[in-house]
Short mmCIF file of C-alpha atoms and ligand atoms in Angstrom, two decimals:
data_model
loop_
_atom_site.label_atom_id
_atom_site.label_comp_id
_atom_site.label_asym_id
_atom_site.label_seq_id
_atom_site.Cartn_x
_atom_site.Cartn_y
_atom_site.Cartn_z
CA GLU E 1 60.80 126.52 -76.86
CA ALA E 2 61.91 128.66 -73.91
CA LYS E 3 58.82 127.49 -72.08
CA ASN E 4 59.73 123.88 -72.71
CA GLU E 5 63.21 124.47 -71.38
CA GLY E 6 61.70 126.01 -68.25
CA SER E 7 59.39 123.13 -67.51
CA GLY E 8 62.29 120.78 -68.19
CA LYS E 9 64.23 122.52 -65.46
CA ILE E 10 61.32 122.19 -63.09
CA LYS E 11 61.16 118.49 -63.88
CA VAL E 12 64.83 118.05 -63.04
CA PHE E 13 64.35 120.12 -59.91
CA ARG E 14 61.36 118.05 -58.87
CA GLN E 15 63.28 114.84 -59.54
CA ARG E 16 66.12 116.06 -57.32
CA MET E 17 63.71 117.05 -54.55
CA LEU E 18 62.12 113.62 -54.68
CA GLU E 19 65.52 111.98 -54.55
CA LYS E 20 66.48 114.09 -51.57
CA LEU E 21 63.25 113.24 -49.80
CA GLN E 22 63.75 109.56 -50.59
CA GLU E 23 67.30 109.71 -49.31
CA SER E 24 66.37 111.31 -45.98
CA ARG E 25 63.45 108.88 -45.64
CA THR E 26 65.77 105.93 -46.16
CA LEU E 27 68.24 107.39 -43.69
CA GLU E 28 65.46 107.89 -41.16
CA HIS E 29 64.27 104.34 -41.67
CA ASP E 30 67.82 102.95 -41.48
CA MET E 31 68.39 104.90 -38.28
CA ALA E 32 65.35 103.49 -36.56
CA LEU E 33 66.58 100.00 -37.47
CA ALA E 34 70.12 100.88 -36.40
CA ILE E 35 68.94 101.74 -32.90
CA VAL E 36 67.24 98.36 -32.65
CA ASN E 37 70.27 96.56 -34.11
CA LYS E 38 72.70 98.48 -31.89
CA GLU E 39 74.72 99.82 -34.81
CA PHE E 40 75.59 103.03 -33.00
CA VAL E 41 78.82 102.97 -31.02
CA VAL E 42 80.79 105.49 -29.04
CA TYR E 43 84.41 106.41 -29.76
CA TYR E 44 86.57 108.26 -27.26
CA GLN E 45 89.16 110.98 -27.85
CA PRO E 46 91.49 112.36 -25.18
CA ILE E 47 91.54 116.01 -24.10
CA VAL E 48 94.89 116.84 -22.50
CA ASP E 49 96.42 119.52 -20.31
CA SER E 50 98.30 121.70 -22.84
CA PHE E 51 101.38 121.94 -20.65
CA SER E 52 101.74 118.59 -18.86
CA GLN E 53 99.89 116.68 -21.61
CA LYS E 54 98.25 114.65 -18.88
CA ILE E 55 94.85 113.31 -19.92
CA TYR E 56 92.12 115.46 -18.47
CA SER E 57 89.04 114.01 -20.14
CA TYR E 58 87.75 111.85 -22.97
CA GLU E 59 85.16 113.16 -25.37
CA ALA E 60 82.49 110.65 -26.37
CA LEU E 61 81.85 110.83 -30.13
CA ILE E 62 79.07 108.80 -31.70
CA ARG E 63 79.68 106.63 -34.78
CA TRP E 64 77.35 104.57 -36.91
CA ILE E 65 78.66 101.21 -38.09
CA HIS E 66 76.36 100.92 -41.09
CA PRO E 67 76.02 97.36 -42.43
CA LEU E 68 76.49 98.53 -46.05
CA LYS E 69 78.09 101.96 -45.88
CA GLY E 70 80.63 101.26 -43.14
CA LEU E 71 81.68 103.81 -40.54
CA LEU E 72 79.52 106.94 -40.74
CA SER E 73 80.47 110.20 -39.07
CA PRO E 74 77.91 112.07 -36.95
CA ASP E 75 77.75 115.01 -39.36
CA HIS E 76 75.93 112.63 -41.74
CA PHE E 77 73.14 111.59 -39.41
CA ILE E 78 72.88 113.94 -36.40
CA PRO E 79 70.95 116.56 -38.43
CA VAL E 80 68.34 113.93 -39.43
CA ALA E 81 68.18 112.64 -35.87
CA GLU E 82 67.54 116.21 -34.71
CA LYS E 83 64.83 116.78 -37.29
CA THR E 84 62.97 113.60 -36.37
CA GLY E 85 63.45 113.92 -32.62
CA MET E 86 65.36 110.64 -32.61
CA ILE E 87 68.29 112.55 -31.12
CA ASN E 88 66.61 112.42 -27.71
CA GLU E 89 66.83 108.65 -27.54
CA MET E 90 70.22 108.54 -29.25
CA GLY E 91 71.69 111.20 -26.97
CA LYS E 92 70.40 109.42 -23.90
CA ALA E 93 72.00 106.16 -25.07
CA VAL E 94 75.37 107.89 -25.62
CA LEU E 95 75.20 109.53 -22.21
CA GLU E 96 74.39 106.24 -20.55
CA LEU E 97 77.16 104.31 -22.33
CA ALA E 98 79.75 107.03 -21.71
CA CYS E 99 78.94 107.42 -18.01
CA ARG E 100 78.96 103.67 -17.50
CA GLU E 101 82.33 103.43 -19.27
CA ALA E 102 83.88 106.29 -17.27
CA ALA E 103 82.57 105.00 -13.95
CA CYS E 104 84.79 101.91 -14.27
CA TRP E 105 88.07 103.67 -15.14
CA ALA E 106 90.92 103.38 -12.71
CA VAL E 107 91.84 107.03 -13.33
CA PRO E 108 89.60 109.98 -12.46
CA ALA E 109 89.55 111.38 -16.03
CA LYS E 110 86.36 113.17 -16.92
CA ILE E 111 83.95 112.20 -19.66
CA SER E 112 82.72 114.87 -22.08
CA VAL E 113 79.41 114.28 -23.83
CA ASN E 114 77.89 116.36 -26.63
CA VAL E 115 74.34 117.56 -26.12
CA SER E 116 72.12 118.64 -29.00
CA PRO E 117 70.05 121.84 -28.73
CA VAL E 118 67.00 119.60 -29.19
CA GLN E 119 67.84 117.63 -26.05
CA LEU E 120 68.56 120.78 -24.09
CA SER E 121 65.24 122.33 -25.02
CA SER E 122 63.41 119.44 -23.34
CA LYS E 123 62.32 119.99 -19.75
CA ALA E 124 63.00 116.30 -19.07
CA PHE E 125 66.72 116.54 -19.82
CA ALA E 126 68.03 117.47 -16.34
CA GLY E 127 66.13 114.55 -14.82
CA ILE E 128 67.54 112.16 -17.44
CA VAL E 129 71.11 113.24 -16.65
CA LEU E 130 70.57 112.89 -12.91
CA SER E 131 69.07 109.43 -13.17
CA ILE E 132 71.95 108.24 -15.40
CA LEU E 133 74.49 109.57 -12.88
CA LYS E 134 72.68 107.79 -10.09
CA GLU E 135 72.32 104.57 -12.05
CA THR E 136 75.99 104.43 -13.14
CA GLY E 137 77.44 105.82 -9.92
CA LEU E 138 79.54 108.40 -11.81
CA PRO E 139 80.24 111.43 -9.58
CA PRO E 140 78.62 114.53 -11.19
CA ASP E 141 81.93 116.42 -11.28
CA ARG E 142 83.36 113.82 -13.66
CA LEU E 143 80.74 114.59 -16.29
CA GLU E 144 81.13 117.46 -18.73
CA LEU E 145 78.39 118.42 -21.12
CA GLU E 146 79.35 120.11 -24.38
CA VAL E 147 76.70 122.45 -25.68
CA THR E 148 76.79 124.70 -28.72
CA GLU E 149 76.11 128.39 -28.84
CA SER E 150 72.93 127.75 -30.83
CA SER E 151 71.44 125.90 -27.83
CA LEU E 152 71.10 129.23 -26.08
CA PHE E 153 69.96 131.14 -29.12
CA THR E 154 66.34 130.87 -28.05
CA GLU E 155 63.72 132.78 -26.12
CA SER E 156 63.01 129.76 -23.93
CA THR E 157 64.56 129.77 -20.47
CA THR E 158 64.63 125.94 -20.32
CA PRO E 159 68.20 125.43 -21.67
CA MET E 160 69.68 127.99 -19.28
CA ASN E 161 67.71 126.71 -16.29
CA THR E 162 68.74 123.14 -17.06
CA LEU E 163 72.41 124.04 -17.35
CA ASN E 164 72.38 126.11 -14.17
CA LYS E 165 70.68 123.32 -12.28
CA LEU E 166 73.13 120.65 -13.45
CA ARG E 167 76.06 122.93 -12.83
CA ALA E 168 74.94 123.57 -9.26
CA LEU E 169 75.12 119.81 -8.74
CA GLY E 170 78.72 119.69 -9.96
CA VAL E 171 78.34 118.81 -13.65
CA LYS E 172 80.75 120.81 -15.81
CA ILE E 173 79.55 122.71 -18.87
CA SER E 174 81.61 123.53 -21.96
CA ILE E 175 80.62 125.67 -24.87
CA ASP E 176 81.58 123.80 -28.07
CA ASP E 177 82.83 125.12 -31.44
CA PHE E 178 83.19 128.58 -29.98
CA GLY E 179 83.67 131.37 -32.48
CA THR E 180 81.44 129.93 -35.19
CA GLY E 181 78.05 130.97 -33.81
CA TYR E 182 76.43 134.08 -32.48
CA SER E 183 76.85 134.09 -28.72
CA SER E 184 76.08 137.29 -26.99
CA LEU E 185 78.84 138.14 -24.58
CA SER E 186 76.40 139.16 -21.85
CA ARG E 187 74.66 135.79 -22.07
CA LEU E 188 77.99 134.01 -21.96
CA SER E 189 79.07 135.75 -18.77
CA ARG E 190 75.67 135.30 -17.10
CA LEU E 191 75.75 131.57 -17.70
CA ALA E 192 79.20 131.06 -16.25
CA PHE E 193 80.33 128.04 -18.23
CA ASP E 194 83.36 126.10 -17.10
CA LYS E 195 85.11 125.90 -20.46
CA ILE E 196 85.20 127.38 -23.90
CA LYS E 197 86.20 125.07 -26.74
CA ILE E 198 87.84 127.00 -29.56
CA ASP E 199 86.64 125.73 -32.91
CA LYS E 200 89.17 123.74 -34.91
CA SER E 201 88.89 126.04 -37.92
CA PHE E 202 90.84 128.70 -35.98
CA VAL E 203 93.35 126.19 -34.64
CA HIS E 204 94.08 124.91 -38.16
CA SER E 205 94.91 128.42 -39.37
CA ILE E 206 96.85 129.50 -36.30
CA SER E 207 100.22 129.36 -38.07
CA THR E 208 99.14 130.76 -41.41
CA GLN E 209 96.56 133.42 -40.65
CA GLU E 210 97.17 136.26 -38.27
CA ASP E 211 93.39 136.70 -37.91
CA ALA E 212 93.01 133.17 -36.54
CA LEU E 213 95.84 133.73 -34.07
CA ASN E 214 94.25 136.98 -32.92
CA ILE E 215 90.84 135.36 -32.51
CA ILE E 216 92.35 132.60 -30.37
CA LYS E 217 94.19 135.23 -28.33
CA LEU E 218 90.89 137.03 -27.82
CA ILE E 219 89.01 133.87 -26.80
CA THR E 220 91.67 132.68 -24.34
CA GLY E 221 91.82 136.16 -22.81
CA MET E 222 88.05 136.27 -22.52
CA ALA E 223 87.98 132.81 -20.93
CA LYS E 224 90.50 133.96 -18.32
CA SER E 225 88.60 137.08 -17.42
CA LEU E 226 85.34 135.14 -17.13
CA ASN E 227 87.04 132.50 -14.96
CA MET E 228 86.67 129.77 -17.56
CA LYS E 229 89.25 127.43 -19.10
CA ALA E 230 90.06 127.45 -22.80
CA VAL E 231 90.29 124.22 -24.81
CA ALA E 232 91.66 124.06 -28.37
CA GLU E 233 90.04 121.52 -30.72
CA GLY E 234 91.69 119.91 -33.73
CA VAL E 235 95.34 120.28 -32.69
CA GLU E 236 97.35 118.32 -35.25
CA THR E 237 100.91 119.65 -35.10
CA GLN E 238 103.57 120.44 -32.51
CA GLU E 239 103.78 123.97 -33.91
CA GLN E 240 100.06 124.55 -33.28
CA LEU E 241 100.47 123.26 -29.74
CA GLU E 242 103.40 125.58 -29.06
CA ARG E 243 101.46 128.58 -30.29
CA LEU E 244 98.49 127.60 -28.12
CA GLN E 245 100.77 127.19 -25.10
CA ALA E 246 102.21 130.65 -25.73
CA LEU E 247 98.67 132.05 -25.66
CA GLY E 248 97.97 130.28 -22.35
CA CYS E 249 95.35 127.90 -23.71
CA ASP E 250 94.72 125.42 -20.86
CA PHE E 251 93.65 122.24 -22.68
CA ALA E 252 94.10 120.70 -26.12
CA GLN E 253 92.44 117.97 -28.16
CA GLY E 254 93.36 116.62 -31.57
CA TYR E 255 95.11 113.99 -33.66
CA LEU E 256 98.47 115.09 -32.16
CA PHE E 257 97.40 113.44 -28.89
CA GLY E 258 95.09 110.74 -30.21
CA LYS E 259 92.29 110.07 -32.67
CA PRO E 260 88.83 109.01 -31.51
CA GLN E 261 89.05 105.28 -30.73
CA PRO E 262 86.49 102.62 -29.88
CA CYS E 263 88.41 101.26 -26.91
CA ILE E 264 89.87 102.87 -23.88
CA ASP E 265 93.48 102.06 -23.01
CA GLU E 266 93.81 99.08 -20.65
CA ARG E 267 95.89 101.18 -18.27
CA ILE E 268 93.03 103.57 -17.85
CA ARG E 269 90.58 100.77 -17.39
CA ASN E 270 92.70 98.80 -14.92
CA GLY E 271 95.14 101.29 -13.44
P1 C2E K 189 82.65 118.27 -31.87
O1 C2E K 189 81.94 118.05 -30.62
O2 C2E K 189 83.20 119.63 -32.11
O3 C2E K 189 83.80 117.17 -31.91
C1 C2E K 189 85.08 117.38 -32.42
C2 C2E K 189 85.22 116.82 -33.82
O4 C2E K 189 86.54 117.07 -34.30
C3 C2E K 189 85.05 115.30 -33.90
O5 C2E K 189 84.44 114.99 -35.14
C4 C2E K 189 86.50 114.81 -33.89
O6 C2E K 189 86.63 113.52 -34.46
C5 C2E K 189 87.14 115.87 -34.72
N1 C2E K 189 88.58 116.00 -34.47
C6 C2E K 189 89.24 115.76 -33.32
N2 C2E K 189 90.55 116.02 -33.44
C7 C2E K 189 90.73 116.43 -34.70
C8 C2E K 189 91.90 116.85 -35.46
O7 C2E K 189 93.02 116.91 -34.96
N3 C2E K 189 91.68 117.22 -36.74
C9 C2E K 189 90.45 117.18 -37.33
N4 C2E K 189 90.36 117.55 -38.60
N5 C2E K 189 89.34 116.79 -36.65
C10 C2E K 189 89.49 116.43 -35.37
P2 C2E K 189 83.29 113.91 -35.25
O8 C2E K 189 83.58 112.77 -34.33
O9 C2E K 189 83.10 113.62 -36.70
O10 C2E K 189 82.01 114.66 -34.70
C11 C2E K 189 81.46 115.76 -35.37
C12 C2E K 189 80.43 116.45 -34.53
O11 C2E K 189 79.28 115.62 -34.33
C13 C2E K 189 80.92 116.78 -33.12
O12 C2E K 189 81.72 117.93 -33.15
C14 C2E K 189 79.60 116.98 -32.41
O13 C2E K 189 79.10 118.25 -32.62
C15 C2E K 189 78.71 115.97 -33.10
N6 C2E K 189 78.56 114.77 -32.24
C16 C2E K 189 79.39 113.72 -32.07
N7 C2E K 189 78.88 112.83 -31.19
C17 C2E K 189 77.69 113.35 -30.76
C18 C2E K 189 76.69 112.92 -29.83
O14 C2E K 189 76.78 111.88 -29.17
N8 C2E K 189 75.61 113.74 -29.67
C19 C2E K 189 75.48 114.91 -30.36
N9 C2E K 189 74.38 115.67 -30.16
N10 C2E K 189 76.40 115.35 -31.23
C20 C2E K 189 77.50 114.58 -31.43
MG1 MG K 190 82.20 118.36 -28.70
MG1 MG K 191 83.80 121.10 -31.02
MG1 MG K 192 82.98 120.69 -34.00
#
């Protein structure tokens, strides 16, 4: 009887595995179609100066307008895109769209684009960025690339070389979701990023958890001593903003200033 129960469990397990496989296969298939059908769009969210609240940049955030499931957030499909390598094409399309959009703004706000570790591990990536800048006419110093700590968690020298090369040409580099990964401090200082983005999990707890406040204090202090700027993600309340200002955090992004939106304000487009 016990044996039967065991094999029953395996059956259920196998069924679930098959379902999971089926699900990711469908997603993969849907994604390939979605690229063809142009179902991926880019939303933009402002990043502001913490003190003047002047818009400094817009972050480009991909969305999938799925014909049946509606608006899908990137956390649902980026991992699959990374596994299949589709992220290379997808990331290139986002970069192209975002640079083209920013090049026609009447204000010199920057455009921040997320880059997957998969893209950054490709030797072709620097060339892709340069040709998009040339093609769209966007000055390199108006482009910011957001990379995660895990991009650099590799033996390969390609990601570092690519970032250093692009940075030498004026492209700005931010480290995204800082505090959630395993960056080595020596690597961080050697790379000389322009900005550190403090993960929103700390920002959300800034008023309720002393630990979070202390971590943000530590990160902003570290940014200063490494000659980088600190950006807080996920700022939702005035109280959070005031605490961030008190800690000298340079930039802020979050629903308090604006949600990601499909269209850029007419004033920014036309001056
Ligand atoms: P991220 O780069 O850290 O982007 C910030 C995320 O925080 C966005 O989620 C944004 O919508 C959300 N957010 C902004 N303000 C607030 C707030 O006040 N409260 C809360 N709760 N959330 C806020 P989103 O758009 O769902 O994107 C999730 C992640 O997907 C991004 O995190 C980024 O890592 C990735 N991603 C988005 N677009 C791209 C892309 O084009 N390429 C790649 N490789 N990754 C992308
Ligand atoms: Mg980002
Ligand atoms: Mg982030
Ligand atoms: Mg994030």
